[in-house]
Short mmCIF file of N, CA, C and O in Angstrom, two decimals:
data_model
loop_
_atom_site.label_atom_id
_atom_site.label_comp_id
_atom_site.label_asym_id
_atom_site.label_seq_id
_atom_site.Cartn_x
_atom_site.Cartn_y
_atom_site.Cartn_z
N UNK A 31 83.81 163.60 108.62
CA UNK A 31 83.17 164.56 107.78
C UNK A 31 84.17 165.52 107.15
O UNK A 31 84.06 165.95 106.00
N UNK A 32 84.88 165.73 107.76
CA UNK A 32 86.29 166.53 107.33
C UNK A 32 86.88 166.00 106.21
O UNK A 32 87.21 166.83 105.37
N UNK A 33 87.20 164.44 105.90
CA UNK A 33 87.63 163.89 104.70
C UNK A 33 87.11 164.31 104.12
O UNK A 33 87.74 165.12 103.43
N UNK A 34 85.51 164.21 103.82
CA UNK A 34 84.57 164.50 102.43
C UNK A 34 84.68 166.07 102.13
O UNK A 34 85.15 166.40 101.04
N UNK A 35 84.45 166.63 102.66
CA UNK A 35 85.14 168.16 102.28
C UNK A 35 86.49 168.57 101.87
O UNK A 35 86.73 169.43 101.03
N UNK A 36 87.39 167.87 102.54
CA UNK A 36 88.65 168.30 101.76
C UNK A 36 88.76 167.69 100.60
O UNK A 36 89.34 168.24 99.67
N UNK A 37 88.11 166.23 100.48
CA UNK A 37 88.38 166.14 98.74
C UNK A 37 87.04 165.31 98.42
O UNK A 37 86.61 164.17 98.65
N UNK A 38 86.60 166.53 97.76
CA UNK A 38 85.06 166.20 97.55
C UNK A 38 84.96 165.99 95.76
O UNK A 38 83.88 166.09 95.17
N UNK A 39 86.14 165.72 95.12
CA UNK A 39 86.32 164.40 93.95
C UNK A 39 86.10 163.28 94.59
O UNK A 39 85.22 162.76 93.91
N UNK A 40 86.31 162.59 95.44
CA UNK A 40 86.48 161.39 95.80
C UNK A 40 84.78 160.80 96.21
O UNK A 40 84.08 161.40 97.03
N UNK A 41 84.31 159.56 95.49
CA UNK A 41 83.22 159.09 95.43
C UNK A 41 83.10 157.60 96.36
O UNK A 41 83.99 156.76 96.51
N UNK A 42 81.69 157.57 96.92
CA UNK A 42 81.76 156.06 97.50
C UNK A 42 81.57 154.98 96.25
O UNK A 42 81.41 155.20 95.04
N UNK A 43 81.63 154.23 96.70
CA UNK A 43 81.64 153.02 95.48
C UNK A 43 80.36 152.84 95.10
O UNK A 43 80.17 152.41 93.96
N UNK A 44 79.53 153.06 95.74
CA UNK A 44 77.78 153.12 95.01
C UNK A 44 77.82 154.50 93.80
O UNK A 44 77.34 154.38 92.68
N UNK A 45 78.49 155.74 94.31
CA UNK A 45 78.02 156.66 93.34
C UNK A 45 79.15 156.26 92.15
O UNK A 45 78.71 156.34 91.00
N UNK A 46 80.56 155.85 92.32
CA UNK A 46 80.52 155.32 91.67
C UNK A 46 80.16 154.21 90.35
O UNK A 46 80.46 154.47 89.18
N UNK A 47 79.51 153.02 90.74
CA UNK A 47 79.15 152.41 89.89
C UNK A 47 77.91 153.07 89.12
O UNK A 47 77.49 152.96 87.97
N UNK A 48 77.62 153.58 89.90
CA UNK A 48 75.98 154.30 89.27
C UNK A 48 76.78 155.30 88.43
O UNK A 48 75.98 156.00 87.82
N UNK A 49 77.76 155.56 88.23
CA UNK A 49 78.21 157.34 86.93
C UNK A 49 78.77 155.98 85.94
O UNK A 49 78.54 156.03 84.73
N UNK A 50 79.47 154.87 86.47
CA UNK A 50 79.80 154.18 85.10
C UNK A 50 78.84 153.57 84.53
O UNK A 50 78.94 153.23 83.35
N UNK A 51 77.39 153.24 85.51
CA UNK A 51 76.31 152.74 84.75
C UNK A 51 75.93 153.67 83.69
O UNK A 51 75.65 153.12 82.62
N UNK A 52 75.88 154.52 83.71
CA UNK A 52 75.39 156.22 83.06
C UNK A 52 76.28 155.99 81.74
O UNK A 52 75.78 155.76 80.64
N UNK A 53 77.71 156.08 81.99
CA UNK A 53 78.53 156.20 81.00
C UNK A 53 78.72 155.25 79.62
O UNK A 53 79.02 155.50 78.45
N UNK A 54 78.31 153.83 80.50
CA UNK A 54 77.81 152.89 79.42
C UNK A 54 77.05 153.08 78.43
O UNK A 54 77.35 153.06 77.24
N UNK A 55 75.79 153.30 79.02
CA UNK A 55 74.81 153.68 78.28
C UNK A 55 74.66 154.58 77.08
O UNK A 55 73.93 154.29 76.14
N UNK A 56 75.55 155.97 77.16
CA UNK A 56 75.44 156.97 76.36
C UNK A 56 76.94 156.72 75.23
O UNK A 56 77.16 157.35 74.19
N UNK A 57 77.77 155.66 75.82
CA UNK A 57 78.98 155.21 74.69
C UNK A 57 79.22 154.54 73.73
O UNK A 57 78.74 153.41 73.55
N UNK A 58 79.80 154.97 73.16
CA UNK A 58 79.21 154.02 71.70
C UNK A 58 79.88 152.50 71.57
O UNK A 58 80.94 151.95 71.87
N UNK A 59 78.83 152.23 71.05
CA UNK A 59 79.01 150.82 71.17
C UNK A 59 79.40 150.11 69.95
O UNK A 59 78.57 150.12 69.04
N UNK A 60 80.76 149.37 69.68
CA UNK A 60 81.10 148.78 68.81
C UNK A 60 80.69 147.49 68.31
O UNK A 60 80.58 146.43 68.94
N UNK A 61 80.43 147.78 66.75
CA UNK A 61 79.86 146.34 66.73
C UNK A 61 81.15 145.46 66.60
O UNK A 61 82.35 145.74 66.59
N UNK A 62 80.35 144.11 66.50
CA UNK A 62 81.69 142.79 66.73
C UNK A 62 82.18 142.55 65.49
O UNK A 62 81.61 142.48 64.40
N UNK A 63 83.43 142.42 65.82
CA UNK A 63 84.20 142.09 64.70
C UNK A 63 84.13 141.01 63.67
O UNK A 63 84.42 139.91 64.15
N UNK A 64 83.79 140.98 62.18
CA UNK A 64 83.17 140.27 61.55
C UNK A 64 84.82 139.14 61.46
O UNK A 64 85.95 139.52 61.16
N UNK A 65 84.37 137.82 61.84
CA UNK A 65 85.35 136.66 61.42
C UNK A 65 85.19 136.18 60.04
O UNK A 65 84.14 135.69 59.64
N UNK A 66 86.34 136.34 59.24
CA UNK A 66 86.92 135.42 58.15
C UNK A 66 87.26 134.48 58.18
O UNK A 66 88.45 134.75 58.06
N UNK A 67 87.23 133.37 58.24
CA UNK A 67 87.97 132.07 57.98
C UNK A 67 88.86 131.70 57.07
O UNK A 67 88.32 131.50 55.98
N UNK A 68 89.74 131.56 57.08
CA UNK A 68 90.75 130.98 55.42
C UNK A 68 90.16 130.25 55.17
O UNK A 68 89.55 129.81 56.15
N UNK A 69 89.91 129.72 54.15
CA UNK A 69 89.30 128.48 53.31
C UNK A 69 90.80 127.90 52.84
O UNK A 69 91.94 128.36 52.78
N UNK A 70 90.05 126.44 52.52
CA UNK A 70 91.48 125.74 52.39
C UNK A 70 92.04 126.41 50.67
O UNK A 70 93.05 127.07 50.42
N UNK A 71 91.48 126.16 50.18
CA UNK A 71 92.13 127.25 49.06
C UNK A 71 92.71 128.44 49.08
O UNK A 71 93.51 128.76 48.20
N UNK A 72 92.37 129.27 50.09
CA UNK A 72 93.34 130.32 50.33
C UNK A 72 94.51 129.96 51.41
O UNK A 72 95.45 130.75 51.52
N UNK A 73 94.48 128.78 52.22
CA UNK A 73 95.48 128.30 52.69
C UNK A 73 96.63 128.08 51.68
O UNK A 73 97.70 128.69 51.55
N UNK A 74 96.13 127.10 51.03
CA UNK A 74 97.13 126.99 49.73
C UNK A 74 97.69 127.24 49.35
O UNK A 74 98.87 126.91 49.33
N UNK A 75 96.75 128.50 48.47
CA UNK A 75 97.54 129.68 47.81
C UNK A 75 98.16 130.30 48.83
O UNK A 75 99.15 130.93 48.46
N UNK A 76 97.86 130.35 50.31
CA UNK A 76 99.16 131.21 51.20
C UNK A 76 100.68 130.06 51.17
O UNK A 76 101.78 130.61 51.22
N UNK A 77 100.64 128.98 51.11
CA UNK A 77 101.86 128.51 51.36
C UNK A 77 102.54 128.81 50.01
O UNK A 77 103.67 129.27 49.93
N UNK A 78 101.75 128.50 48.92
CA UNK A 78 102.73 128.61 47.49
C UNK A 78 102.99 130.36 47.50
O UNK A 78 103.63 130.84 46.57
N UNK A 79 102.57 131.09 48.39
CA UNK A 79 103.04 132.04 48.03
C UNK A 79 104.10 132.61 49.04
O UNK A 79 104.74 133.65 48.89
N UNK A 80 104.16 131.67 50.19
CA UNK A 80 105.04 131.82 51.38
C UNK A 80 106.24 131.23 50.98
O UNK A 80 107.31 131.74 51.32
N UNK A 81 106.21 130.42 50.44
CA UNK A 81 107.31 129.55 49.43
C UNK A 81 107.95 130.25 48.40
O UNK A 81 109.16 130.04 48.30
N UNK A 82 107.42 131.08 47.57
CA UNK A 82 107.60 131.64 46.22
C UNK A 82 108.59 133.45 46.67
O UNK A 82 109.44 134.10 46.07
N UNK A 83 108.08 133.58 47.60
CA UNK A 83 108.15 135.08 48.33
C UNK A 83 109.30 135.01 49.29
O UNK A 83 110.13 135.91 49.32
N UNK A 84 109.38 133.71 50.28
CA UNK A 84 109.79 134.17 51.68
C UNK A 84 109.92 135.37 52.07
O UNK A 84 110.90 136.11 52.01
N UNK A 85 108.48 135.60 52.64
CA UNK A 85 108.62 136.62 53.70
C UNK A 85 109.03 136.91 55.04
O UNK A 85 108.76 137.78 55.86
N UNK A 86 110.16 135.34 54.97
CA UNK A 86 110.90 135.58 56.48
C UNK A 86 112.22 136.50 56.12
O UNK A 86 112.80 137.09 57.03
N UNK A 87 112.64 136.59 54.81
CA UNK A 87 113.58 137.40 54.92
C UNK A 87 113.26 138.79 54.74
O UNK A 87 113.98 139.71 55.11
N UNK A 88 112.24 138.90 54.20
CA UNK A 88 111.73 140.45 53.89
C UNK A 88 110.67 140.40 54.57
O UNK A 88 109.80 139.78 53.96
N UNK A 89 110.40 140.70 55.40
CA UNK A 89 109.03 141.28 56.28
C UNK A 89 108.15 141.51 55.40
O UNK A 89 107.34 140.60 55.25
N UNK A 90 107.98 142.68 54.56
CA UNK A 90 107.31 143.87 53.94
C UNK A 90 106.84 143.14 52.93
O UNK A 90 105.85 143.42 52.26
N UNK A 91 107.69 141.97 52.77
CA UNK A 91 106.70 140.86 51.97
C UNK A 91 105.40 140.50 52.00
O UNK A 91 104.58 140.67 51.10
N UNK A 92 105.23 140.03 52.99
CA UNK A 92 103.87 139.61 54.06
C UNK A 92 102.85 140.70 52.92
O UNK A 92 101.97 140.22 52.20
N UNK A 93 103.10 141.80 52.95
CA UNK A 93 101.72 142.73 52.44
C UNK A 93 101.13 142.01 50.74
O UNK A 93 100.02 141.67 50.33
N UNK A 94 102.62 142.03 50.07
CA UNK A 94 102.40 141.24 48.84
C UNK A 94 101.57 139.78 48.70
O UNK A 94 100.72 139.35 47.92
N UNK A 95 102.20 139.32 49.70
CA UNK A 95 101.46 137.65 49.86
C UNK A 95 99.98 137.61 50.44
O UNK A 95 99.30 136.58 50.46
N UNK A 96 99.56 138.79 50.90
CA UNK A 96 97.91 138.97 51.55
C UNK A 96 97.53 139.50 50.50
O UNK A 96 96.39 139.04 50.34
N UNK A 97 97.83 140.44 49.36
CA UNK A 97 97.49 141.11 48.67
C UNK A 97 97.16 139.56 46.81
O UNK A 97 96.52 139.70 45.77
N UNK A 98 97.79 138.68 47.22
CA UNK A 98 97.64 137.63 46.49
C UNK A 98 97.08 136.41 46.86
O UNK A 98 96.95 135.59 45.95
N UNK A 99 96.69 136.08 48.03
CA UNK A 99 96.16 135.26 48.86
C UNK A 99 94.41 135.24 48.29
O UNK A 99 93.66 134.49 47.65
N UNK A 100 94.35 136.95 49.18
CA UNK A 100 92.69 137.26 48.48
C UNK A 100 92.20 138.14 49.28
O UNK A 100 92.48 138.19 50.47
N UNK A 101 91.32 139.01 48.63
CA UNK A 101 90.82 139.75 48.68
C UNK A 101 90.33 140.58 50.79
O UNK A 101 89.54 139.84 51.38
N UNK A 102 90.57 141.28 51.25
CA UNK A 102 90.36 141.57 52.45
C UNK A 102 91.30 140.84 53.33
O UNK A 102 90.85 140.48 54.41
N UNK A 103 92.72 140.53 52.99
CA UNK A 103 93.19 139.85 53.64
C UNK A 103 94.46 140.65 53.89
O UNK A 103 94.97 141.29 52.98
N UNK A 104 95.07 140.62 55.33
CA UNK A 104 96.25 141.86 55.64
C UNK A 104 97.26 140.93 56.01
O UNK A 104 96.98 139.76 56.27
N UNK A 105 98.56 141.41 56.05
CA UNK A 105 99.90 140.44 55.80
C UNK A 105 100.14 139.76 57.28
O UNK A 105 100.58 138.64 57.55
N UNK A 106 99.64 140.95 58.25
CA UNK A 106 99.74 140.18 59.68
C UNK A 106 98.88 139.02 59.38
O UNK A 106 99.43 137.93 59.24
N UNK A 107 97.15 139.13 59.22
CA UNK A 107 96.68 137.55 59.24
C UNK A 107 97.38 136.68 58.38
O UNK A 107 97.27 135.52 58.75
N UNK A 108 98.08 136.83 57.34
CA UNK A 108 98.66 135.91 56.35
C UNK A 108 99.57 135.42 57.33
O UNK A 108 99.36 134.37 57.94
N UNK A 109 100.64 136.17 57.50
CA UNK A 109 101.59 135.29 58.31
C UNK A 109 101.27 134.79 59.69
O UNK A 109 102.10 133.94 60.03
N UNK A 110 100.00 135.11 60.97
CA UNK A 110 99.99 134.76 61.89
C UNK A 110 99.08 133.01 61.49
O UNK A 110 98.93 132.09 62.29
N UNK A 111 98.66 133.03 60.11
CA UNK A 111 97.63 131.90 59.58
C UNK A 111 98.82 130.62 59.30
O UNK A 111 98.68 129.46 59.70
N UNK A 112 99.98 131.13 58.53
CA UNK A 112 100.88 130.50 58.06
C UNK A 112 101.76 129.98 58.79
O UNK A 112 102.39 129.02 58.36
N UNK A 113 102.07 130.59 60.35
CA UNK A 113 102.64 130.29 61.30
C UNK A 113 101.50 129.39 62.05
O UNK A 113 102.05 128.44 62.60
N UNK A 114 100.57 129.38 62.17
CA UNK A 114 99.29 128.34 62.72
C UNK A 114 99.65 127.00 62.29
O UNK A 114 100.04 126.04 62.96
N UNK A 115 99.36 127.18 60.63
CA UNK A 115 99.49 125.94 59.65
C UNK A 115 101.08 125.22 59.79
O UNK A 115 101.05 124.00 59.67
N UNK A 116 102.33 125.75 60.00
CA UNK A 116 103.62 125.23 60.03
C UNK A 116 103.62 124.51 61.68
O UNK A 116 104.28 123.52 62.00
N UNK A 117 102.82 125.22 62.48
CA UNK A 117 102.94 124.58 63.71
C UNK A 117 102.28 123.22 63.98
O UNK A 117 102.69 122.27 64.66
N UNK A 118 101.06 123.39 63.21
CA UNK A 118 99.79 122.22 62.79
C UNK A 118 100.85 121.08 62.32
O UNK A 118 101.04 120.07 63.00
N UNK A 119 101.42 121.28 61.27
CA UNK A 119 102.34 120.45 60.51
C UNK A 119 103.00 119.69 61.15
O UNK A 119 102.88 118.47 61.04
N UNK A 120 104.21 120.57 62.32
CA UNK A 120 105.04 120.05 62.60
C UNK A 120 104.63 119.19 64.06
O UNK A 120 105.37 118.36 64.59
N UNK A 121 103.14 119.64 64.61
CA UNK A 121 103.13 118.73 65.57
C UNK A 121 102.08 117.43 64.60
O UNK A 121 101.64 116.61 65.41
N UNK A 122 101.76 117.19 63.51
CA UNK A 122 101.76 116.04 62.78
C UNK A 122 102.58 115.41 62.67
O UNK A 122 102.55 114.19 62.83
N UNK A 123 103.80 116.24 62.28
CA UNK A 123 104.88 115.08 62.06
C UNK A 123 105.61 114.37 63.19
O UNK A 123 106.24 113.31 63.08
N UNK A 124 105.36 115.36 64.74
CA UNK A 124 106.18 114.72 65.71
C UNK A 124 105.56 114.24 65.67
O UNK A 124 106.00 113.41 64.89
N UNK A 125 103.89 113.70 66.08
CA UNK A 125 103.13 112.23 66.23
C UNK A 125 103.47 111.23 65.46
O UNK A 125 103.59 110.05 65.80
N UNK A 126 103.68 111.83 64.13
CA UNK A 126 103.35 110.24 63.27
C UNK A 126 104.99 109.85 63.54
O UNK A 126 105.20 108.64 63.67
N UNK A 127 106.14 110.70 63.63
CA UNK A 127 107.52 110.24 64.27
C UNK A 127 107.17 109.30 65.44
O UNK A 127 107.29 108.10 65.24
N UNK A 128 106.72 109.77 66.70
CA UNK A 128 106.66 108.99 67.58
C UNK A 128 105.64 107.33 67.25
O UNK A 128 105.63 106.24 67.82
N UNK A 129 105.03 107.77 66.27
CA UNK A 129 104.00 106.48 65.84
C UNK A 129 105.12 105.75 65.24
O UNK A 129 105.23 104.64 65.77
N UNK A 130 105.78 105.91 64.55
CA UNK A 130 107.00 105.02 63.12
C UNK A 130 107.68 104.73 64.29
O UNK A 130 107.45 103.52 64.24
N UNK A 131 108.50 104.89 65.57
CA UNK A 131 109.62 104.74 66.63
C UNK A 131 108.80 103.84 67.21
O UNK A 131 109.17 102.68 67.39
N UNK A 132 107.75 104.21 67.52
CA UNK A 132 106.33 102.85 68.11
C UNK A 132 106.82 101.43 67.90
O UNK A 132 107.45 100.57 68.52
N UNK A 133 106.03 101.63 66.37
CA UNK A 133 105.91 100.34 65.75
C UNK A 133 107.36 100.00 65.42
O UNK A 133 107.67 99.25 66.35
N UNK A 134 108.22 100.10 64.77
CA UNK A 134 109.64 99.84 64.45
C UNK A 134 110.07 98.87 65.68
O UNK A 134 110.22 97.65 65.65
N UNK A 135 110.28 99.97 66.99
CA UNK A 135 110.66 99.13 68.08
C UNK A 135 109.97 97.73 68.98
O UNK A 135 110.48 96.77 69.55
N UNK A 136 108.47 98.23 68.73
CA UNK A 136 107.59 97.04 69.43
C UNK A 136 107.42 95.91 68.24
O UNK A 136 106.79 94.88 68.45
#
């Protein structure tokens, strides 16, 4: 009984969960984040403009190439989309490599 008096902040785990049940309730609640999809046309237009720009040497690029891509679109998703699509690519090409080494040898 002596614990609970000297530090009478300290809660059992029932009154606990019951003050964060409380706290839920009265917090605001965010709605969900609306998803965009690239369409393959704005894929497109992101590579001819990843090409035209390189924004690997200039970072600050990236904003220009979202800002031409289309409309609601920010340079991080441009480049984290464009880095998706180069990875997509290149594990195409290791398959169809290992497919051509396939057939060649058998």
């Amino acid at each position: 009984m002596a614990e609970k008096e000297a530090n009478p902040k300290k809660r059992s785990t029932r009154q606990a969960s019951e003050k964060s049940d409380d706290s839920r309730s009265s917090a605001f609640i965010t709605p969900k984040r609306q998803v965009n999809r690239f369409t393959y046309s704005e894929d497109t237009d992101l590579v001819k403009e990843v090409l035209s720009l390189n924004p690997f040497e200039n970072p600050k690029a990236w904003k220009e190439v979202a800002e031409n891509v289309g409309e609601g679109r920010t340079g991080r998703a441009c480049r984290e989309r464009f880095e998706l699509l180069l990875k997509r690519f290149e594990h195409k090409q290791k398959d169809n490599t290992k497919k051509y080494v396939h057939d060649f040898v058998c």
